[in-house]
PDB file of C-alpha atoms in Angstrom:
ATOM      1  CA  MET A 296     -13.608  -2.877 -15.406  1.00 81.00           C
ATOM      2  CA  SER A 297     -10.255  -1.132 -15.440  1.00 92.00           C
ATOM      3  CA  ILE A 298      -7.891  -1.260 -12.453  1.00 95.00           C
ATOM      4  CA  SER A 299      -4.584   0.416 -11.613  1.00 97.00           C
ATOM      5  CA  THR A 300      -2.156   0.104  -8.731  1.00 97.00           C
ATOM      6  CA  VAL A 301      -1.170   2.907  -6.352  1.00 98.00           C
ATOM      7  CA  ILE A 302       1.846   2.278  -4.115  1.00 98.00           C
ATOM      8  CA  THR A 303       2.492   4.776  -1.310  1.00 98.00           C
ATOM      9  CA  ALA A 304       6.168   5.313  -0.486  1.00 97.00           C
ATOM     10  CA  ALA A 305       6.127   8.748   1.123  1.00 95.00           C
ATOM     11  CA  GLY A 306       6.526   8.142   4.865  1.00 92.00           C
ATOM     12  CA  LYS A 307       8.932   9.659   7.373  1.00 91.00           C
ATOM     13  CA  ASN A 308      10.723   6.362   8.097  1.00 92.00           C
ATOM     14  CA  SER A 309      11.055   7.630  11.690  1.00 93.00           C
ATOM     15  CA  ARG A 310      10.764   4.321  13.555  1.00 94.00           C
ATOM     16  CA  MET A 311      13.315   2.633  11.323  1.00 94.00           C
ATOM     17  CA  ARG A 312      15.745   5.546  11.633  1.00 93.00           C
ATOM     18  CA  LYS A 313      15.421   5.455  15.417  1.00 95.00           C
ATOM     19  CA  ASP A 314      16.205   1.713  15.418  1.00 95.00           C
ATOM     20  CA  GLN A 315      19.160   2.178  13.070  1.00 95.00           C
ATOM     21  CA  LEU A 316      20.600   4.893  15.316  1.00 96.00           C
ATOM     22  CA  ALA A 317      20.184   2.692  18.389  1.00 96.00           C
ATOM     23  CA  ARG A 318      22.053  -0.147  16.639  1.00 95.00           C
ATOM     24  CA  ASN A 319      24.785   2.113  15.197  1.00 96.00           C
ATOM     25  CA  LEU A 320      23.704   1.149  11.690  1.00 95.00           C
ATOM     26  CA  GLU A 321      23.950   3.255   8.559  1.00 93.00           C
ATOM     27  CA  LEU A 322      20.862   5.448   8.228  1.00 93.00           C
ATOM     28  CA  LYS A 323      19.024   4.101   5.214  1.00 92.00           C
ATOM     29  CA  ASN A 324      15.395   4.362   4.208  1.00 95.00           C
ATOM     30  CA  LYS A 325      13.626   1.079   4.933  1.00 96.00           C
ATOM     31  CA  LEU A 326      12.255   0.920   1.396  1.00 97.00           C
ATOM     32  CA  ILE A 327      15.717   0.595  -0.148  1.00 96.00           C
ATOM     33  CA  LEU A 328      17.046  -1.987   2.288  1.00 96.00           C
ATOM     34  CA  PRO A 329      18.041  -5.265   0.580  1.00 96.00           C
ATOM     35  CA  PHE A 330      15.275  -7.822   0.234  1.00 95.00           C
ATOM     36  CA  GLY A 331      16.304 -10.969  -1.585  1.00 90.00           C
ATOM     37  CA  ASP A 332      18.187  -9.865  -4.690  1.00 92.00           C
ATOM     38  CA  LYS A 333      16.373  -6.504  -4.832  1.00 95.00           C
ATOM     39  CA  THR A 334      15.143  -3.914  -2.333  1.00 96.00           C
ATOM     40  CA  VAL A 335      11.976  -3.774  -0.240  1.00 97.00           C
ATOM     41  CA  ILE A 336      10.215  -1.320  -2.563  1.00 97.00           C
ATOM     42  CA  GLU A 337      11.374  -3.073  -5.736  1.00 97.00           C
ATOM     43  CA  THR A 338       9.929  -6.349  -4.483  1.00 96.00           C
ATOM     44  CA  THR A 339       6.601  -4.644  -3.775  1.00 96.00           C
ATOM     45  CA  ILE A 340       6.608  -2.999  -7.207  1.00 97.00           C
ATOM     46  CA  ASP A 341       7.494  -6.271  -8.947  1.00 96.00           C
ATOM     47  CA  ASN A 342       4.591  -8.051  -7.240  1.00 95.00           C
ATOM     48  CA  ALA A 343       2.266  -5.303  -8.465  1.00 95.00           C
ATOM     49  CA  LEU A 344       3.655  -5.280 -12.003  1.00 95.00           C
ATOM     50  CA  SER A 345       3.084  -9.026 -12.316  1.00 94.00           C
ATOM     51  CA  LEU A 346      -0.675  -8.360 -12.196  1.00 94.00           C
ATOM     52  CA  ASN A 347      -2.872  -7.567 -15.174  1.00 86.00           C
ATOM     53  CA  VAL A 348      -3.433  -3.915 -14.270  1.00 91.00           C
ATOM     54  CA  ASP A 349      -3.559  -0.806 -16.447  1.00 92.00           C
ATOM     55  CA  GLU A 350      -0.790   1.147 -14.761  1.00 94.00           C
ATOM     56  CA  CYS A 351       1.293   1.465 -11.611  1.00 96.00           C
ATOM     57  CA  ILE A 352       1.771   4.725  -9.688  1.00 97.00           C
ATOM     58  CA  VAL A 353       4.339   5.174  -6.899  1.00 97.00           C
ATOM     59  CA  VAL A 354       3.761   8.142  -4.570  1.00 98.00           C
ATOM     60  CA  LEU A 355       6.919   9.612  -3.045  1.00 97.00           C
ATOM     61  CA  GLY A 356       7.367  12.249  -0.362  1.00 96.00           C
ATOM     62  CA  HIS A 357       9.932  12.130   2.427  1.00 94.00           C
ATOM     63  CA  TYR A 358      13.320  10.861   1.150  1.00 93.00           C
ATOM     64  CA  SER A 359      12.060  10.891  -2.441  1.00 95.00           C
ATOM     65  CA  SER A 360      15.496  11.680  -3.861  1.00 94.00           C
ATOM     66  CA  GLU A 361      17.087   8.795  -1.935  1.00 94.00           C
ATOM     67  CA  ILE A 362      14.435   6.353  -3.146  1.00 96.00           C
ATOM     68  CA  LYS A 363      14.473   7.580  -6.755  1.00 94.00           C
ATOM     69  CA  GLU A 364      18.258   7.421  -6.903  1.00 94.00           C
ATOM     70  CA  ALA A 365      18.086   3.763  -5.862  1.00 93.00           C
ATOM     71  CA  ILE A 366      15.303   2.530  -8.157  1.00 95.00           C
ATOM     72  CA  PHE A 367      14.173   5.095 -10.756  1.00 90.00           C
ATOM     73  CA  ASP A 368      16.285   3.847 -13.660  1.00 92.00           C
ATOM     74  CA  ASN A 369      14.977   0.302 -13.166  1.00 92.00           C
ATOM     75  CA  TYR A 370      11.309   1.313 -13.372  1.00 93.00           C
ATOM     76  CA  LYS A 371      11.057   4.580 -15.331  1.00 89.00           C
ATOM     77  CA  ASP A 372       9.423   2.809 -18.287  1.00 92.00           C
ATOM     78  CA  GLU A 373       6.898   0.798 -16.240  1.00 93.00           C
ATOM     79  CA  VAL A 374       6.003   3.008 -13.286  1.00 96.00           C
ATOM     80  CA  LYS A 375       4.824   6.592 -12.973  1.00 96.00           C
ATOM     81  CA  PHE A 376       6.457   8.351 -10.022  1.00 97.00           C
ATOM     82  CA  ILE A 377       4.718  11.329  -8.442  1.00 96.00           C
ATOM     83  CA  GLU A 378       5.736  13.394  -5.414  1.00 96.00           C
ATOM     84  CA  ASN A 379       3.676  14.907  -2.626  1.00 96.00           C
ATOM     85  CA  ASN A 380       3.927  18.671  -2.350  1.00 94.00           C
ATOM     86  CA  PRO A 381       4.145  19.486   0.503  1.00 93.00           C
ATOM     87  CA  VAL A 382       5.784  16.277   1.702  1.00 93.00           C
ATOM     88  CA  ASP A 383       4.731  16.396   5.365  1.00 93.00           C
ATOM     89  CA  VAL A 384       1.252  14.906   4.936  1.00 94.00           C
ATOM     90  CA  GLY A 385      -0.675  11.878   6.159  1.00 92.00           C
ATOM     91  CA  LEU A 386      -1.129   8.592   4.340  1.00 94.00           C
ATOM     92  CA  SER A 387      -4.604   9.620   3.203  1.00 95.00           C
ATOM     93  CA  VAL A 388      -3.115  12.537   1.240  1.00 96.00           C
ATOM     94  CA  SER A 389      -0.501  10.317  -0.402  1.00 97.00           C
ATOM     95  CA  LEU A 390      -3.206   7.904  -1.484  1.00 97.00           C
ATOM     96  CA  TYR A 391      -5.438  10.716  -2.746  1.00 97.00           C
ATOM     97  CA  ASN A 392      -2.566  12.121  -4.800  1.00 97.00           C
ATOM     98  CA  GLY A 393      -1.913   8.699  -6.299  1.00 97.00           C
ATOM     99  CA  LEU A 394      -5.568   8.136  -7.155  1.00 97.00           C
ATOM    100  CA  SER A 395      -5.680  11.571  -8.788  1.00 96.00           C
ATOM    101  CA  ASN A 396      -3.105  10.357 -11.301  1.00 95.00           C
ATOM    102  CA  ILE A 397      -4.979   7.314 -12.584  1.00 93.00           C
ATOM    103  CA  SER A 398      -8.117   7.063 -14.672  1.00 88.00           C
ATOM    104  CA  SER A 399      -9.131   3.472 -13.891  1.00 95.00           C
ATOM    105  CA  ASP A 400     -12.453   2.558 -12.295  1.00 96.00           C
ATOM    106  CA  PHE A 401     -10.715   0.684  -9.458  1.00 97.00           C
ATOM    107  CA  ALA A 402      -7.450   0.919  -7.565  1.00 98.00           C
ATOM    108  CA  LEU A 403      -5.312  -1.679  -5.843  1.00 98.00           C
ATOM    109  CA  CYS A 404      -3.808   0.353  -2.993  1.00 98.00           C
ATOM    110  CA  ILE A 405      -0.539  -0.903  -1.487  1.00 97.00           C
ATOM    111  CA  THR A 406       2.085   0.486   0.859  1.00 96.00           C
ATOM    112  CA  ALA A 407       5.650   0.057  -0.343  1.00 96.00           C
ATOM    113  CA  ASP A 408       6.726  -1.663   2.888  1.00 96.00           C
ATOM    114  CA  GLN A 409       4.597  -4.750   2.122  1.00 94.00           C
ATOM    115  CA  PRO A 410       7.028  -6.808  -0.009  1.00 96.00           C
ATOM    116  CA  THR A 411       5.750 -10.120   1.305  1.00 95.00           C
ATOM    117  CA  VAL A 412       2.186  -9.729   0.015  1.00 96.00           C
ATOM    118  CA  SER A 413       2.160 -12.088  -2.944  1.00 94.00           C
ATOM    119  CA  SER A 414       0.758 -11.448  -6.390  1.00 94.00           C
ATOM    120  CA  GLN A 415      -1.651 -14.353  -5.729  1.00 95.00           C
ATOM    121  CA  THR A 416      -3.137 -12.506  -2.755  1.00 97.00           C
ATOM    122  CA  PHE A 417      -3.449  -9.301  -4.791  1.00 97.00           C
ATOM    123  CA  GLU A 418      -5.165 -11.275  -7.556  1.00 96.00           C
ATOM    124  CA  LYS A 419      -7.620 -12.721  -5.041  1.00 97.00           C
ATOM    125  CA  MET A 420      -8.413  -9.218  -3.794  1.00 97.00           C
ATOM    126  CA  ILE A 421      -9.046  -7.999  -7.350  1.00 97.00           C
ATOM    127  CA  GLU A 422     -11.143 -11.044  -8.204  1.00 96.00           C
ATOM    128  CA  THR A 423     -13.272 -10.680  -5.071  1.00 96.00           C
ATOM    129  CA  SER A 424     -13.866  -7.000  -5.791  1.00 96.00           C
ATOM    130  CA  GLN A 425     -14.841  -7.523  -9.419  1.00 94.00           C
ATOM    131  CA  GLU A 426     -17.111 -10.490  -8.728  1.00 94.00           C
ATOM    132  CA  SER A 427     -19.049  -8.860  -5.888  1.00 94.00           C
ATOM    133  CA  GLU A 428     -22.690  -7.911  -6.384  1.00 93.00           C
ATOM    134  CA  ASP A 429     -21.912  -4.186  -6.193  1.00 96.00           C
ATOM    135  CA  PRO A 430     -18.202  -3.580  -6.914  1.00 96.00           C
ATOM    136  CA  PHE A 431     -18.612   0.198  -6.637  1.00 97.00           C
ATOM    137  CA  HIS A 432     -19.654  -0.166  -2.990  1.00 97.00           C
ATOM    138  CA  THR A 433     -17.243  -2.950  -2.033  1.00 97.00           C
ATOM    139  CA  ILE A 434     -13.810  -2.928  -0.406  1.00 98.00           C
ATOM    140  CA  SER A 435     -11.730  -6.092  -0.824  1.00 98.00           C
ATOM    141  CA  ILE A 436      -9.000  -5.951   1.810  1.00 98.00           C
ATOM    142  CA  LEU A 437      -6.257  -8.074   3.348  1.00 97.00           C
ATOM    143  CA  ARG A 438      -7.842  -9.426   6.500  1.00 96.00           C
ATOM    144  CA  ARG A 439      -6.476  -8.692   9.970  1.00 92.00           C
ATOM    145  CA  ARG A 440      -8.926 -10.700  12.075  1.00 87.00           C
ATOM    146  CA  LYS A 441     -11.699 -12.457  10.202  1.00 92.00           C
ATOM    147  CA  SER A 442     -11.807 -13.332   6.522  1.00 94.00           C
ATOM    148  CA  GLY A 443     -14.851 -13.302   4.266  1.00 95.00           C
ATOM    149  CA  LEU A 444     -17.712 -10.866   4.809  1.00 96.00           C
ATOM    150  CA  LEU A 445     -16.602  -8.502   7.585  1.00 97.00           C
ATOM    151  CA  ASP A 446     -18.713  -6.981  10.366  1.00 96.00           C
ATOM    152  CA  THR A 447     -16.210  -4.241  11.248  1.00 95.00           C
ATOM    153  CA  ALA A 448     -13.406  -2.196   9.690  1.00 96.00           C
ATOM    154  CA  GLU A 449     -11.467  -1.985  12.960  1.00 94.00           C
ATOM    155  CA  GLY A 450      -7.745  -2.572  12.524  1.00 93.00           C
ATOM    156  CA  LEU A 451      -7.837  -2.617   8.732  1.00 96.00           C
ATOM    157  CA  GLY A 452      -5.421  -0.878   6.368  1.00 95.00           C
ATOM    158  CA  MET A 453      -3.682  -1.468   3.071  1.00 96.00           C
ATOM    159  CA  PRO A 454      -3.567  -3.378   0.834  1.00 97.00           C
ATOM    160  CA  PHE A 455      -7.092  -3.202  -0.535  1.00 98.00           C
ATOM    161  CA  VAL A 456      -9.054  -2.815  -3.761  1.00 98.00           C
ATOM    162  CA  ALA A 457     -11.606  -0.008  -3.904  1.00 98.00           C
ATOM    163  CA  PRO A 458     -13.617   1.988  -6.443  1.00 98.00           C
ATOM    164  CA  ARG A 459     -11.428   4.966  -7.294  1.00 97.00           C
ATOM    165  CA  GLU A 460     -13.922   7.843  -7.475  1.00 96.00           C
ATOM    166  CA  ASN A 461     -15.887   6.815  -4.384  1.00 97.00           C
ATOM    167  CA  LEU A 462     -12.702   6.345  -2.358  1.00 97.00           C
ATOM    168  CA  MET A 463     -11.423   9.762  -3.424  1.00 97.00           C
ATOM    169  CA  ARG A 464     -14.560  11.388  -2.059  1.00 97.00           C
ATOM    170  CA  TYR A 465     -13.735  10.033   1.390  1.00 97.00           C
ATOM    171  CA  LEU A 466     -10.056  10.961   1.145  1.00 97.00           C
ATOM    172  CA  GLU A 467     -10.588  14.504  -0.107  1.00 95.00           C
ATOM    173  CA  ASN A 468      -9.707  17.159   2.490  1.00 91.00           C
ATOM    174  CA  GLU A 469      -8.521  14.471   4.950  1.00 90.00           C
ATOM    175  CA  ASP A 470      -5.001  14.342   6.386  1.00 90.00           C
ATOM    176  CA  ASP A 471      -4.985  11.201   8.477  1.00 88.00           C
ATOM    177  CA  ASN A 472      -4.166   7.525   8.671  1.00 90.00           C
ATOM    178  CA  LEU A 473      -6.443   5.256   6.671  1.00 93.00           C
ATOM    179  CA  ASN A 474      -8.238   3.288   9.362  1.00 94.00           C
ATOM    180  CA  PRO A 475     -10.542   6.116  10.519  1.00 95.00           C
ATOM    181  CA  ILE A 476     -11.489   6.694   6.881  1.00 96.00           C
ATOM    182  CA  LEU A 477     -12.120   2.991   6.273  1.00 97.00           C
ATOM    183  CA  ARG A 478     -14.337   2.907   9.386  1.00 96.00           C
ATOM    184  CA  LYS A 479     -16.333   5.830   7.984  1.00 97.00           C
ATOM    185  CA  ILE A 480     -16.739   4.032   4.640  1.00 97.00           C
ATOM    186  CA  PHE A 481     -17.894   0.894   6.471  1.00 97.00           C
ATOM    187  CA  ALA A 482     -20.394   2.901   8.522  1.00 97.00           C
ATOM    188  CA  ASP A 483     -21.855   4.234   5.281  1.00 97.00           C
ATOM    189  CA  GLY A 484     -22.852   0.723   4.276  1.00 97.00           C
ATOM    190  CA  TYR A 485     -20.043  -0.449   2.025  1.00 97.00           C
ATOM    191  CA  THR A 486     -19.418  -4.201   1.908  1.00 97.00           C
ATOM    192  CA  PHE A 487     -15.991  -5.250   3.207  1.00 98.00           C
ATOM    193  CA  TYR A 488     -14.495  -8.631   2.281  1.00 97.00           C
ATOM    194  CA  GLY A 489     -11.437  -9.821   4.201  1.00 97.00           C
ATOM    195  CA  ILE A 490      -8.997 -11.747   2.019  1.00 97.00           C
ATOM    196  CA  LYS A 491      -7.027 -14.488   3.745  1.00 96.00           C
ATOM    197  CA  GLU A 492      -3.264 -14.245   3.497  1.00 95.00           C
ATOM    198  CA  LYS A 493      -1.176 -16.856   1.672  1.00 92.00           C
ATOM    199  CA  ASN A 494       1.171 -17.002   4.682  1.00 91.00           C
ATOM    200  CA  GLU A 495       1.416 -15.138   7.975  1.00 91.00           C
ATOM    201  CA  LYS A 496       4.256 -12.877   6.831  1.00 93.00           C
ATOM    202  CA  GLU A 497       1.878 -11.191   4.414  1.00 94.00           C
ATOM    203  CA  LEU A 498       0.221  -9.573   7.435  1.00 92.00           C
ATOM    204  CA  LEU A 499       3.413  -7.797   8.526  1.00 89.00           C
ATOM    205  CA  ASN A 500       4.575  -4.301   7.570  1.00 87.00           C
ATOM    206  CA  ILE A 501       8.165  -3.166   7.962  1.00 93.00           C
ATOM    207  CA  ASN A 502       8.071  -0.433  10.597  1.00 92.00           C
ATOM    208  CA  HIS A 503      10.958  -1.403  12.880  1.00 95.00           C
ATOM    209  CA  TYR A 504      14.329  -2.981  12.154  1.00 95.00           C
ATOM    210  CA  ASP A 505      13.228  -6.187  13.889  1.00 95.00           C
ATOM    211  CA  ASP A 506      10.260  -6.363  11.492  1.00 94.00           C
ATOM    212  CA  TYR A 507      12.713  -6.230   8.617  1.00 95.00           C
ATOM    213  CA  LEU A 508      14.922  -8.963  10.096  1.00 94.00           C
ATOM    214  CA  ASN A 509      11.866 -11.128  10.769  1.00 92.00           C
ATOM    215  CA  LEU A 510      10.754 -10.918   7.148  1.00 92.00           C
ATOM    216  CA  LEU A 511      14.237 -11.770   5.899  1.00 88.00           C
ATOM    217  CA  ASP A 512      14.167 -15.128   7.723  1.00 76.00           C
TER     218      ASP A 512
END
């Protein structure tokens, strides 16, 4: 079964900007902050590109020109960049727009501020999805509380692997964060498998400047 990757990179960056202002730091989108010898978003993209997937889509929105200026030339041959229009939309819209630009049966859905999630963890998510009894009614997702077969979708978000067309039905006409949508999918009887992280830093997103510093350690 075919699988593609959708990386959402369209957020307002508001919490990071607020922290940068408070610290008298240069205002810079969190996704293009240095991370190792690359940037946050480049590290996330590289982890995705190391997988055996059909294609990789990056969804831009707010600060798209700043992000593209920093990374476009490095990835123009490997990644398809699309932009939300309008830009001021929820994560569910960004993901829907990304899914609309792939033709694979399944999608590995990632947010660009998750550079610490390893390719091994992504591979485990894909493997669990594809080997389940009913892949088209299964969500394989990075665990937040329990791992294995889950009895709730509370607190869950990206990254996850899901059947593309079924997921799009839930995302269509929604403009929201993902957790309420995942809870609705769970309530409709989908099987959720929580994938255990390789290390605890895989569970952290970069929202605040302290998050960024913590992941650099």
